[in-house]
mmCIF file with all atom_site columns, C-alpha atoms in Angstrom:
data_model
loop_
_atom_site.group_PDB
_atom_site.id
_atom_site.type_symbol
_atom_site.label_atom_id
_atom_site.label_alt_id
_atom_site.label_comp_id
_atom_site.label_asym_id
_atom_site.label_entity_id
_atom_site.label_seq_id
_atom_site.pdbx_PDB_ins_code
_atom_site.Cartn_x
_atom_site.Cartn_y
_atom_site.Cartn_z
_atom_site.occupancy
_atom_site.B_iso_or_equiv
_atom_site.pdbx_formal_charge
_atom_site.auth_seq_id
_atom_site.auth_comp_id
_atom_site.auth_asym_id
_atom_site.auth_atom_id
_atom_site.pdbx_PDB_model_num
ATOM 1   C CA . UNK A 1 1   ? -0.851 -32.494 -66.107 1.00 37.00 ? 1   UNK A CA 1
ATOM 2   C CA . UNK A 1 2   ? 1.590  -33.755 -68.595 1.00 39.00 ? 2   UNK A CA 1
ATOM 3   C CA . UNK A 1 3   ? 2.701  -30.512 -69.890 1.00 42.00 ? 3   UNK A CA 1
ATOM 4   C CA . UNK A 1 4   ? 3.136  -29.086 -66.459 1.00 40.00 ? 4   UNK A CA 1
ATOM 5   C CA . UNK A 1 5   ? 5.223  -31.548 -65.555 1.00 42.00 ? 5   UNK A CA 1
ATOM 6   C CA . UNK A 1 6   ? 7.390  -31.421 -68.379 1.00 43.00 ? 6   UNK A CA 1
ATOM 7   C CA . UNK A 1 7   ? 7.749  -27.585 -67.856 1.00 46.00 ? 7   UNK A CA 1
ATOM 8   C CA . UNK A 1 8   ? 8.705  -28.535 -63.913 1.00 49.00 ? 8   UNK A CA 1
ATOM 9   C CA . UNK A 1 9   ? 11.017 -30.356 -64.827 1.00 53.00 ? 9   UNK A CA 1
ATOM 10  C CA . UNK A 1 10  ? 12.861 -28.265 -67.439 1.00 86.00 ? 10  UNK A CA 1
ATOM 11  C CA . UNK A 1 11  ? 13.230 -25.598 -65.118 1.00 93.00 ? 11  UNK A CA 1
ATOM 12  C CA . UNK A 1 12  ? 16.205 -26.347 -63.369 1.00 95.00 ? 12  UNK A CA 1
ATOM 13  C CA . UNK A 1 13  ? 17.826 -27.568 -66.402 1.00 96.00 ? 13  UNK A CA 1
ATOM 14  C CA . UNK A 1 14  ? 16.994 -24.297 -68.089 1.00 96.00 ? 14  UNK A CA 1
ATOM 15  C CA . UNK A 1 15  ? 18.319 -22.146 -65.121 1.00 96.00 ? 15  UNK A CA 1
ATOM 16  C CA . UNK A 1 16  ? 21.640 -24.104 -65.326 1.00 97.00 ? 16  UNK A CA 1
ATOM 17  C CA . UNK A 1 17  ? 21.885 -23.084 -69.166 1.00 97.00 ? 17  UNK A CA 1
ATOM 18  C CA . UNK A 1 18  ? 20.688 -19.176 -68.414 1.00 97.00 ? 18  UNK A CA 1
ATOM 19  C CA . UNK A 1 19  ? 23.400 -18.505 -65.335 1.00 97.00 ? 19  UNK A CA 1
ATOM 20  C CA . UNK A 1 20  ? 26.043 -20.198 -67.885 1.00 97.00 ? 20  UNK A CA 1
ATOM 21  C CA . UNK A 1 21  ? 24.864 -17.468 -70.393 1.00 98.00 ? 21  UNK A CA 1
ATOM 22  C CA . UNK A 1 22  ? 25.556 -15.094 -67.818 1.00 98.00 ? 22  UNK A CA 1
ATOM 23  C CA . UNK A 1 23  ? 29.471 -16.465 -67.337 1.00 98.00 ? 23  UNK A CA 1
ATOM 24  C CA . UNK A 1 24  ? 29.364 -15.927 -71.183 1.00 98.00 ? 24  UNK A CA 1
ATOM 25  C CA . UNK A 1 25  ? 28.240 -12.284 -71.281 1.00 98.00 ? 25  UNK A CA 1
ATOM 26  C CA . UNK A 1 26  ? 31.139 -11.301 -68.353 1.00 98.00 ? 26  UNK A CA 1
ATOM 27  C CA . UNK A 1 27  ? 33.319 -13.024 -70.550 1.00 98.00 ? 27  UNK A CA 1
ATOM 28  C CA . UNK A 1 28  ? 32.241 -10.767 -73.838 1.00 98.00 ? 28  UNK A CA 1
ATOM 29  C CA . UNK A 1 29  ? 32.284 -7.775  -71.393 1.00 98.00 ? 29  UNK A CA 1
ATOM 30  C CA . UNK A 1 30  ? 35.409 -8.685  -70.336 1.00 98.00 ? 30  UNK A CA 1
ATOM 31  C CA . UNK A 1 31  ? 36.817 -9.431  -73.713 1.00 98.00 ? 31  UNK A CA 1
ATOM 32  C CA . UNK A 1 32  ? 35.708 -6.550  -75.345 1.00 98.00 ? 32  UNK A CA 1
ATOM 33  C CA . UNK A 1 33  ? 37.518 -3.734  -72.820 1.00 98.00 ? 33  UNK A CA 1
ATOM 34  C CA . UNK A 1 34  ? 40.934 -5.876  -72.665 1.00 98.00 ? 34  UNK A CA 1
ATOM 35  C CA . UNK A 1 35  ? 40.983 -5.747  -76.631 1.00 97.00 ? 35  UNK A CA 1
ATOM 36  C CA . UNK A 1 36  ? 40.738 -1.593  -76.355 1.00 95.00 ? 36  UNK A CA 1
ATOM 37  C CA . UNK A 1 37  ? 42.423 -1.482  -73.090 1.00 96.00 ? 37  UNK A CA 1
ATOM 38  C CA . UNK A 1 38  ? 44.590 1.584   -73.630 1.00 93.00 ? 38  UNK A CA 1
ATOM 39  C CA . UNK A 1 39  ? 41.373 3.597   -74.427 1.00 95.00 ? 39  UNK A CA 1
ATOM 40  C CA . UNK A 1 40  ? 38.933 2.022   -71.697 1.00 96.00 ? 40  UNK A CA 1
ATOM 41  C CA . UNK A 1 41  ? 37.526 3.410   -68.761 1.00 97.00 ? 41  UNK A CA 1
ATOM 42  C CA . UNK A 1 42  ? 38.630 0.776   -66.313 1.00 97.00 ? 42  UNK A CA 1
ATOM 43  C CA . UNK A 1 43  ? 36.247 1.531   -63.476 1.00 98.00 ? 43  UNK A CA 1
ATOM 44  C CA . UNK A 1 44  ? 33.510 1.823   -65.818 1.00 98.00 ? 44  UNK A CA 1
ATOM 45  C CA . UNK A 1 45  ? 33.877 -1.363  -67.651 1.00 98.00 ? 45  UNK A CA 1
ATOM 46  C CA . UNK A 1 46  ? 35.113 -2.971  -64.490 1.00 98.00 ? 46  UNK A CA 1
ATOM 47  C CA . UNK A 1 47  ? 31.361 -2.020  -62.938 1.00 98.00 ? 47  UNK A CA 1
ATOM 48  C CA . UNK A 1 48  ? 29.509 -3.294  -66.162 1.00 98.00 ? 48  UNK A CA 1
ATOM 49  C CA . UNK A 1 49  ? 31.715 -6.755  -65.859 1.00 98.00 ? 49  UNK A CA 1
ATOM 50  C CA . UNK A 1 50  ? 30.233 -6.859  -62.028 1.00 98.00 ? 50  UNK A CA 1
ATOM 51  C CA . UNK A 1 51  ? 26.553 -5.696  -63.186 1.00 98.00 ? 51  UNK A CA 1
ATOM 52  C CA . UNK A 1 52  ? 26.531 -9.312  -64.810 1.00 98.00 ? 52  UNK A CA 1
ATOM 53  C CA . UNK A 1 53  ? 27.961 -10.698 -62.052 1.00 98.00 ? 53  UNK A CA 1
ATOM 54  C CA . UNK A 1 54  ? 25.359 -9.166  -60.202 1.00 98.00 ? 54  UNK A CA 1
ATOM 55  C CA . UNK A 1 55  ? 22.725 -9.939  -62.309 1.00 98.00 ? 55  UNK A CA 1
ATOM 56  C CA . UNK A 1 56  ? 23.770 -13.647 -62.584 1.00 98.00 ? 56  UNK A CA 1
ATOM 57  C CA . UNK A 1 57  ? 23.797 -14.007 -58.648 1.00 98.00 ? 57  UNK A CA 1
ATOM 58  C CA . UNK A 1 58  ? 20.326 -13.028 -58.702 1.00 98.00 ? 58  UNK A CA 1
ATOM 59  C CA . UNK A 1 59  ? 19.423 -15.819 -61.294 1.00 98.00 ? 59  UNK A CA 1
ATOM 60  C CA . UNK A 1 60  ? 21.110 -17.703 -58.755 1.00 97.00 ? 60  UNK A CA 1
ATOM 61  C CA . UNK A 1 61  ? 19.351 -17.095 -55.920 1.00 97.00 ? 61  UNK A CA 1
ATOM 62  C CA . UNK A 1 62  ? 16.157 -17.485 -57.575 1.00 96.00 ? 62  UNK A CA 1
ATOM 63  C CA . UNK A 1 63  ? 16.598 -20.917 -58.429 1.00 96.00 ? 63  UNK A CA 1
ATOM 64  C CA . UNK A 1 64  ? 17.660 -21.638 -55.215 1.00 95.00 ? 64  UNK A CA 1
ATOM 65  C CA . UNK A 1 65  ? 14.542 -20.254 -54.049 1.00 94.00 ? 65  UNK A CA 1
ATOM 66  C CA . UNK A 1 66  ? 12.727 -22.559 -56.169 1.00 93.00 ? 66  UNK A CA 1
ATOM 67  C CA . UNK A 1 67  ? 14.369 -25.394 -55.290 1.00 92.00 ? 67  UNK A CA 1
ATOM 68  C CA . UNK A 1 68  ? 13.772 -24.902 -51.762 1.00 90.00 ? 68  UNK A CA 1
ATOM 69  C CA . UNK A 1 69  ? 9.860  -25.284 -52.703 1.00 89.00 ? 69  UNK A CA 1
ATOM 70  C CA . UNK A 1 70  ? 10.075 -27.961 -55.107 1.00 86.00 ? 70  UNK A CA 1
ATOM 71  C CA . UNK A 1 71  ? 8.735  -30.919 -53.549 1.00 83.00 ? 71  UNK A CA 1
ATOM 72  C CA . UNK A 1 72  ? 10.335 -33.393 -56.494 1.00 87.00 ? 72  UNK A CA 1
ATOM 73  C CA . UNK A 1 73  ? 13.165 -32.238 -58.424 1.00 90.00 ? 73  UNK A CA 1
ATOM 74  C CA . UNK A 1 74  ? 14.666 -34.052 -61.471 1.00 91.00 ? 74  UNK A CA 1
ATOM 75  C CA . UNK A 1 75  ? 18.074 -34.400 -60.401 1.00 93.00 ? 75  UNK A CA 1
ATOM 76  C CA . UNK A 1 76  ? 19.203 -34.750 -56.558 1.00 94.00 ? 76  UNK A CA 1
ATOM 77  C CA . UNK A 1 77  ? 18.874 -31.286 -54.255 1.00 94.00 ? 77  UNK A CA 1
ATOM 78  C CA . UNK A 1 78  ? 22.462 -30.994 -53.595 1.00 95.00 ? 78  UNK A CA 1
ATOM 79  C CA . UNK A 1 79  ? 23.417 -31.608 -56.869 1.00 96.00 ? 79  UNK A CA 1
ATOM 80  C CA . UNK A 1 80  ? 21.342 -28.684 -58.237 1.00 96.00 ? 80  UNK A CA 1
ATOM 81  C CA . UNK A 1 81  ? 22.906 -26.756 -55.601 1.00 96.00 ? 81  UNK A CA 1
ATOM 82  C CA . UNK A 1 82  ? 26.732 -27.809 -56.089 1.00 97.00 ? 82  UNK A CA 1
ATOM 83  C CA . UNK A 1 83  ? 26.318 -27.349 -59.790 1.00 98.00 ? 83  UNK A CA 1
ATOM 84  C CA . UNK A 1 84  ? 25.163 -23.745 -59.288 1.00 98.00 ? 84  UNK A CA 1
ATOM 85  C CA . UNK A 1 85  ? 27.617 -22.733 -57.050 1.00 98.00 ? 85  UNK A CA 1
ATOM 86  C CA . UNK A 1 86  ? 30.620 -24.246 -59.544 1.00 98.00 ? 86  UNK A CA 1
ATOM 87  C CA . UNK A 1 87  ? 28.877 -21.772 -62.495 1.00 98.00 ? 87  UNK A CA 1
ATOM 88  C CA . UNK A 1 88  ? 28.968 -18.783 -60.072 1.00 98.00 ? 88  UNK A CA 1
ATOM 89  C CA . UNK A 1 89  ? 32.357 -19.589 -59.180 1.00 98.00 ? 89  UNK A CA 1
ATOM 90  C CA . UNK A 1 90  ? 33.287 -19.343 -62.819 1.00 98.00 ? 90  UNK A CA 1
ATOM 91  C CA . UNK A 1 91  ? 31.608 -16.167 -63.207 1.00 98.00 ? 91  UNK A CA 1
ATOM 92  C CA . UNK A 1 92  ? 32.987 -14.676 -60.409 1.00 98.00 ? 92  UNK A CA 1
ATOM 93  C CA . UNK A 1 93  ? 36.467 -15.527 -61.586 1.00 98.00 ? 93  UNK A CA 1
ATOM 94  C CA . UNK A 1 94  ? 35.631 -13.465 -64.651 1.00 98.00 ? 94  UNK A CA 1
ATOM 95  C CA . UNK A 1 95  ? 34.705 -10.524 -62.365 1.00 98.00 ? 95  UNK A CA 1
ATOM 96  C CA . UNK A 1 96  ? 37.798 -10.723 -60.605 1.00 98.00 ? 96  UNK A CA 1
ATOM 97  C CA . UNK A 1 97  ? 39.813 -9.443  -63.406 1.00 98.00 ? 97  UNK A CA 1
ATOM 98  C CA . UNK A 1 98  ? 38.564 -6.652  -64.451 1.00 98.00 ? 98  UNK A CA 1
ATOM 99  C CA . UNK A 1 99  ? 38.024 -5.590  -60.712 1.00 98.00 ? 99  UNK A CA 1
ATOM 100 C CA . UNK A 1 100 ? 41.846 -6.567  -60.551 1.00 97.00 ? 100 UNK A CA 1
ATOM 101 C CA . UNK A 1 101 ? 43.363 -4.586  -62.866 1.00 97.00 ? 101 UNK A CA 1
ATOM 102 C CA . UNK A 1 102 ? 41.285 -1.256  -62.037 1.00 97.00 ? 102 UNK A CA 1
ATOM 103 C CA . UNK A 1 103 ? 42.648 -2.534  -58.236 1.00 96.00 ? 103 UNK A CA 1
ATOM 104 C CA . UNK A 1 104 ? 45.964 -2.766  -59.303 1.00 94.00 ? 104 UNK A CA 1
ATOM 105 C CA . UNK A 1 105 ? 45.867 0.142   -61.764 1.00 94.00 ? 105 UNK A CA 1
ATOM 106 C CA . UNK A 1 106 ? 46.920 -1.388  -64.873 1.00 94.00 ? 106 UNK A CA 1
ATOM 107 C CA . UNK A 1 107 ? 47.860 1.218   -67.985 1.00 93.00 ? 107 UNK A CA 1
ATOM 108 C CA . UNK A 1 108 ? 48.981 -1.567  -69.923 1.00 93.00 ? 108 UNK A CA 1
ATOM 109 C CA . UNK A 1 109 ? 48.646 -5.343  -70.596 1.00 96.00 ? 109 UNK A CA 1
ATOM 110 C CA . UNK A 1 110 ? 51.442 -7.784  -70.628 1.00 96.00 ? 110 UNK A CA 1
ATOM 111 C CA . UNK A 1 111 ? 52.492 -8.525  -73.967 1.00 95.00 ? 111 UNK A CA 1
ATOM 112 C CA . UNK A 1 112 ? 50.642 -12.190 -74.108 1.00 97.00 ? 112 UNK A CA 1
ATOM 113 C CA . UNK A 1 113 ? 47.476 -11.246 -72.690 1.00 98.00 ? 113 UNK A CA 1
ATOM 114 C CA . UNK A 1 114 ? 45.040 -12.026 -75.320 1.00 98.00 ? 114 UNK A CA 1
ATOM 115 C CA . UNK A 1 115 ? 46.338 -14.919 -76.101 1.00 98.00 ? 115 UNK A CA 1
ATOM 116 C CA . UNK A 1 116 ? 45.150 -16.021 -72.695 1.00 98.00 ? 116 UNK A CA 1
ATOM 117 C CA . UNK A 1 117 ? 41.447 -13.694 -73.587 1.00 98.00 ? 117 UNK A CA 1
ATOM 118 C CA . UNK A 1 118 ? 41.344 -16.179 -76.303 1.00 98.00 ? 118 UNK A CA 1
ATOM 119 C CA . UNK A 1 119 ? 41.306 -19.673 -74.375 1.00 98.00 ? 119 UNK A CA 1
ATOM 120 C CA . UNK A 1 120 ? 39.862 -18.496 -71.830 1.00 98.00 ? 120 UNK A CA 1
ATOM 121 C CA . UNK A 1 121 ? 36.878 -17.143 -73.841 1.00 98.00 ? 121 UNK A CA 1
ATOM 122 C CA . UNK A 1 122 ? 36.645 -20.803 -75.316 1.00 98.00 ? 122 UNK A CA 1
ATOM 123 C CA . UNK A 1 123 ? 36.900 -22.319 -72.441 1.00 98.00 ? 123 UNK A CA 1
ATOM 124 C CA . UNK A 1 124 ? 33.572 -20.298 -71.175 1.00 98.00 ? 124 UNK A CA 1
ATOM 125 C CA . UNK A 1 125 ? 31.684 -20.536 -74.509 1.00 98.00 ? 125 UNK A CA 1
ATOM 126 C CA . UNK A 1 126 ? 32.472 -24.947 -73.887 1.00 98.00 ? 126 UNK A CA 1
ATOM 127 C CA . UNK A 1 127 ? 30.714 -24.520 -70.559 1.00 98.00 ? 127 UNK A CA 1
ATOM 128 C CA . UNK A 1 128 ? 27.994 -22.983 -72.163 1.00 98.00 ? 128 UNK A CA 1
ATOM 129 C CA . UNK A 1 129 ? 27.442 -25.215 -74.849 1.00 98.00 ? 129 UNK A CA 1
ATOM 130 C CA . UNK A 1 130 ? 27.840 -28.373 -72.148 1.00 98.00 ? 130 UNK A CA 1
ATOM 131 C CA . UNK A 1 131 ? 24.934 -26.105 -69.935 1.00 98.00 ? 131 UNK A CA 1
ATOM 132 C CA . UNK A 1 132 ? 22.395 -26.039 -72.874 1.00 96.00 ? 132 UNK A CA 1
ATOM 133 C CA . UNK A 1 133 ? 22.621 -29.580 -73.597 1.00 96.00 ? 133 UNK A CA 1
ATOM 134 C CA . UNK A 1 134 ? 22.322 -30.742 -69.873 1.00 95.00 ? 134 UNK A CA 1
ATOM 135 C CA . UNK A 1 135 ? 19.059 -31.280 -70.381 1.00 93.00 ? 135 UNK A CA 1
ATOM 136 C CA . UNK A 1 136 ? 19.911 -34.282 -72.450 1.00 94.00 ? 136 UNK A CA 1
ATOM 137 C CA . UNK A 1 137 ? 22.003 -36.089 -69.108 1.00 93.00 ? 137 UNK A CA 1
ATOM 138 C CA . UNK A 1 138 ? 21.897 -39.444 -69.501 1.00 92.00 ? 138 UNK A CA 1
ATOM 139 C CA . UNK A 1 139 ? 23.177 -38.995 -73.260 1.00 95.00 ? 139 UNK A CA 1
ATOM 140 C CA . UNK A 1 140 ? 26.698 -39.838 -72.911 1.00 95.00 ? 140 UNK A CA 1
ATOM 141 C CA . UNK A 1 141 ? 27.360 -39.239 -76.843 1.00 96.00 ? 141 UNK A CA 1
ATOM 142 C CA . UNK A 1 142 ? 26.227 -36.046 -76.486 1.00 97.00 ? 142 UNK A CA 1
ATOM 143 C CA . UNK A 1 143 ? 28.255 -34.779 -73.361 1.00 97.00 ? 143 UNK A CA 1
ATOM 144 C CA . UNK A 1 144 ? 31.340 -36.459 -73.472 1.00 97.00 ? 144 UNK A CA 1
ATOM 145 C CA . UNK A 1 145 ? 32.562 -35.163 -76.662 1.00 98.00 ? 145 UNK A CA 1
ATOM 146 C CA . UNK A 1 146 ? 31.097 -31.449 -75.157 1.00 98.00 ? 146 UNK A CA 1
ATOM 147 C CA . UNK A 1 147 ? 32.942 -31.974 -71.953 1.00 98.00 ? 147 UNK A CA 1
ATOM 148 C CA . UNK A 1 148 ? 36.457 -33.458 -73.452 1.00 98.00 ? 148 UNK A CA 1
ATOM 149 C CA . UNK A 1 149 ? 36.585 -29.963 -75.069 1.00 98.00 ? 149 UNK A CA 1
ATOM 150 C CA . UNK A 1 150 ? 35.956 -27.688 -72.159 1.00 98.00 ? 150 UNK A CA 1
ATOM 151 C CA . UNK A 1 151 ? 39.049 -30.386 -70.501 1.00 98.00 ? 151 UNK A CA 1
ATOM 152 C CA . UNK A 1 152 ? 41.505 -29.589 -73.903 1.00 98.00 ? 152 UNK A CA 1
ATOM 153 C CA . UNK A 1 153 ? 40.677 -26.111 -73.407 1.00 98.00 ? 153 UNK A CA 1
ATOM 154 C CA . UNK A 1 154 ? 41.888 -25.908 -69.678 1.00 98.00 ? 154 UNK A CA 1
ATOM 155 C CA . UNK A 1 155 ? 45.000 -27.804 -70.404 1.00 98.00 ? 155 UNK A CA 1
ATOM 156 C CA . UNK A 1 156 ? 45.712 -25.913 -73.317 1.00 98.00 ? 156 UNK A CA 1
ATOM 157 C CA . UNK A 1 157 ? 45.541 -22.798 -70.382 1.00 98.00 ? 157 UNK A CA 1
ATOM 158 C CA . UNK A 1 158 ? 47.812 -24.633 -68.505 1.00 98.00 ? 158 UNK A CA 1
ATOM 159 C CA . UNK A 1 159 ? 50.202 -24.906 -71.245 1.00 98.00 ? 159 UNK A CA 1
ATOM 160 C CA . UNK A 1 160 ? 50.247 -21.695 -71.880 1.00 98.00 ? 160 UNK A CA 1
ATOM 161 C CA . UNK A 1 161 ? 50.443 -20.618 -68.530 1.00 98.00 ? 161 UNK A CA 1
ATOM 162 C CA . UNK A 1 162 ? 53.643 -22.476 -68.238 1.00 98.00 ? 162 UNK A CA 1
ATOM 163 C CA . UNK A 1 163 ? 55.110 -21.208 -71.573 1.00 98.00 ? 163 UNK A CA 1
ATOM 164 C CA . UNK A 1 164 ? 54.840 -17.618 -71.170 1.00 97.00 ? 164 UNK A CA 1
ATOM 165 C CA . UNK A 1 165 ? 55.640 -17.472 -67.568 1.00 97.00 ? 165 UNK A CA 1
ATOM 166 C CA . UNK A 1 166 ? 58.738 -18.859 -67.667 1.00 97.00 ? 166 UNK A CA 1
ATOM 167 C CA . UNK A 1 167 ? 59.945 -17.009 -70.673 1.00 96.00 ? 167 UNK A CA 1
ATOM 168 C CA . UNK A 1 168 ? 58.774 -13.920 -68.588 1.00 96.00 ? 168 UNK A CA 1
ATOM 169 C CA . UNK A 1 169 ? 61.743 -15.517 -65.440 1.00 95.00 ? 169 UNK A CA 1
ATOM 170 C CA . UNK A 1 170 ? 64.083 -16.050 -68.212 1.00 95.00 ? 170 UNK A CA 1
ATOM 171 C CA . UNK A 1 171 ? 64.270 -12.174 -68.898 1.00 92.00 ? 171 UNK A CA 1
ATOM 172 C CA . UNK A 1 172 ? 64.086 -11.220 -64.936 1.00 92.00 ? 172 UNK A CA 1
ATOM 173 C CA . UNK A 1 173 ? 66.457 -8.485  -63.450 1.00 93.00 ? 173 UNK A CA 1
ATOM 174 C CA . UNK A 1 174 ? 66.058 -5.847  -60.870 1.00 90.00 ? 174 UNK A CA 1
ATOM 175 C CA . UNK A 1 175 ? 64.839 -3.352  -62.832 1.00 93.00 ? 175 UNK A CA 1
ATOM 176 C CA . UNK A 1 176 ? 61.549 -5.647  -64.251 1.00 92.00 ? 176 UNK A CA 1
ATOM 177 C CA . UNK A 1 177 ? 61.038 -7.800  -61.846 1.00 94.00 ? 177 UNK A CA 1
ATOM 178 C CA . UNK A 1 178 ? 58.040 -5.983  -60.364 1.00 92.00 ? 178 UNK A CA 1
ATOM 179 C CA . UNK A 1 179 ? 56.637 -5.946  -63.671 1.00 93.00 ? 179 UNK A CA 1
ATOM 180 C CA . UNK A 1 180 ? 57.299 -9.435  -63.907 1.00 95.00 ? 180 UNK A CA 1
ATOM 181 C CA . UNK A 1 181 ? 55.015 -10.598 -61.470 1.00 95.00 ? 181 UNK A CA 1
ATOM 182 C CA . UNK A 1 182 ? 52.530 -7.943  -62.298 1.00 94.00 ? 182 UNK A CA 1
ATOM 183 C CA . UNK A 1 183 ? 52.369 -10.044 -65.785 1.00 96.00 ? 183 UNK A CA 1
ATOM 184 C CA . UNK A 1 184 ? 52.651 -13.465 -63.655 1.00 97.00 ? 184 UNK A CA 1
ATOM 185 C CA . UNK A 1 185 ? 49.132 -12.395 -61.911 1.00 97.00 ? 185 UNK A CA 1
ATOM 186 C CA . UNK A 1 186 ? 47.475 -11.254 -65.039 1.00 97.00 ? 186 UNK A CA 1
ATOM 187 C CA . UNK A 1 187 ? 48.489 -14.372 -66.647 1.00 98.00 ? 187 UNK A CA 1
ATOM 188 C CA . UNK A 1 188 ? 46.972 -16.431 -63.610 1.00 98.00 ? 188 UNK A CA 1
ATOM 189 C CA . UNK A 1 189 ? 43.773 -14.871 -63.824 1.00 98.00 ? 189 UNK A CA 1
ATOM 190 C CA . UNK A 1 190 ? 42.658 -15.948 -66.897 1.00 98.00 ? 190 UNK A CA 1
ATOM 191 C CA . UNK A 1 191 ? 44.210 -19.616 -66.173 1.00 98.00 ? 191 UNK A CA 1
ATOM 192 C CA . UNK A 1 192 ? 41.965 -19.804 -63.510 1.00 98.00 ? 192 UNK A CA 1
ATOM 193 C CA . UNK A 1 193 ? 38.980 -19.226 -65.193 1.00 98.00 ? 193 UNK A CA 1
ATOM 194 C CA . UNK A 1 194 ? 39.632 -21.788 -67.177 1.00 98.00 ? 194 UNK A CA 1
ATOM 195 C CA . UNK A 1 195 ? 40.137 -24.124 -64.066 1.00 98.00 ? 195 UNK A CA 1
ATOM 196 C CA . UNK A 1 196 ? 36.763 -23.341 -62.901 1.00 98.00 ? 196 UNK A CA 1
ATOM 197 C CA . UNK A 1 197 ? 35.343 -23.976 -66.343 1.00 98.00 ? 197 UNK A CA 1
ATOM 198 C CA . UNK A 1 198 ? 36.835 -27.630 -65.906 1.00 98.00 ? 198 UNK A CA 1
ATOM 199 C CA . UNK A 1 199 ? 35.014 -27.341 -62.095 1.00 98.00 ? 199 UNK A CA 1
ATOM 200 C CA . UNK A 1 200 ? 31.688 -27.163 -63.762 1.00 98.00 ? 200 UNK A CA 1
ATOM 201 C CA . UNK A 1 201 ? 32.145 -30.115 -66.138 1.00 98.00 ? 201 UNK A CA 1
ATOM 202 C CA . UNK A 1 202 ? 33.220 -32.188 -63.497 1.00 98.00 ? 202 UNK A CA 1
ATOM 203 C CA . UNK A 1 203 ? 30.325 -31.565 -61.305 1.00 98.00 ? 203 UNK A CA 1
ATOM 204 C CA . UNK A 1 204 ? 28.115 -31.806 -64.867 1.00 98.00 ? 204 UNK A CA 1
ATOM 205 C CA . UNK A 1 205 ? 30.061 -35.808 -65.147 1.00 96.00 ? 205 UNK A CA 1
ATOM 206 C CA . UNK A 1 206 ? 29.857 -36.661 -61.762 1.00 96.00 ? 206 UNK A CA 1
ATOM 207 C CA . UNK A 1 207 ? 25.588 -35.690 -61.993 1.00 96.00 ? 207 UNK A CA 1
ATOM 208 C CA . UNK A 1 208 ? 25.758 -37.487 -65.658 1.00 95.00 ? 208 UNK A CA 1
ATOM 209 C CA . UNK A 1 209 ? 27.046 -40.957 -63.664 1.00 94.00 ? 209 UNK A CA 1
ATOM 210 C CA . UNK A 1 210 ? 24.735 -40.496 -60.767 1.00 94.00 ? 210 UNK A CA 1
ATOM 211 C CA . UNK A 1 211 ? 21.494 -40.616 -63.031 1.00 93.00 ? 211 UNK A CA 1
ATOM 212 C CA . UNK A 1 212 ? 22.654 -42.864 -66.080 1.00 85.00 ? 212 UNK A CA 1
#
């Protein structure tokens, strides 16, 4: 009886760490086309970035079918529910880009776009590492340090959101302003991602504070 309930209640913590893999694998999808861009099928890679997607929504919806049958559960309903929802936020925001730039029919990236690849990658591989330790809630030692990264990472975004788009205003004219805000958007993509990285680990403190 022991062992089964130990597995029962591991499950939900290890769902919570698998659809944050899956954020993680969009990401490396992701990742990997923007840094051969000029030689990528877009709507190809674009459709592998949403098989994850895909994939990770039926994770999802698994869970949630689980939960719905779970008679005890080791953190509150809605909380399991809120927390899943914030992860398949994130890796729909992944998604989003590359289905965004096939959209939009990008040919080229603006000049600082892997820069923003780069934090924004960090920020999901933070989320991930916060996921696989959730099983450990109540260990404050543990998380904080795990979730003041993932909250460096998205102002560190922010920062360079800022930078780079105004340097892009300071050079506007007639001629490039259309390619100016083409750049703006790109830019904002991957900032939001890392916003919705910092809406997971908020939803991962405020379930921390609720069950210390």
């Amino acid at each position: 009886m022991a062992l089964f309930q130990k597995r029962k209640t591991n499950y939900f913590f290890d769902q919570f760490a698998l659809v944050g893999s899956y954020s993680l694998k969009a990401m490396e999808k992701l990742k990997e086309g923007l840094e051969d861009f000029s030689h990528v099928d877009v709507n190809k890679w674009k459709n592998d970035v949403h098989q994850i997607e895909h994939e990770a929504d039926g994770i999802k919806h698994e869970t949630e079918e689980r939960l719905a049958k779970e008679f005890m559960t080791p953190i509150d309903r809605e909380d399991i529910f809120m927390l899943l929802d914030n992860i398949d936020d994130l890796t729909d925001s992944i998604d989003e880009i590359s289905y965004k730039l096939y959209l939009r029919d990008y040919t080229a990236l603006p000049e600082a776009t892997m820069a923003f690849v780069d934090v924004a990658y960090r920020g999901v591989k933070a989320v991930e590492e916060v996921l696989k330790n959730l099983s450990s809630l109540t260990n404050k030692k543990l998380l904080d340090p795990l979730i003041q990264e993932v909250r460096d990472i998205e102002e560190e975004a922010d920062h360079l959101y800022e930078e780079h788009v105004h340097a892009l205003y300071k050079k506007v004219t007639n001629d490039n302003y259309l390619d100016i805000r083409l750049a703006e958007k790109v830019y904002g993509l991957f900032e939001y991602v890392t916003d919705q990285c910092r809406n997971v680990t908020k939803t991962v403190e405020i379930i921390m504070y609720k069950n210390l």
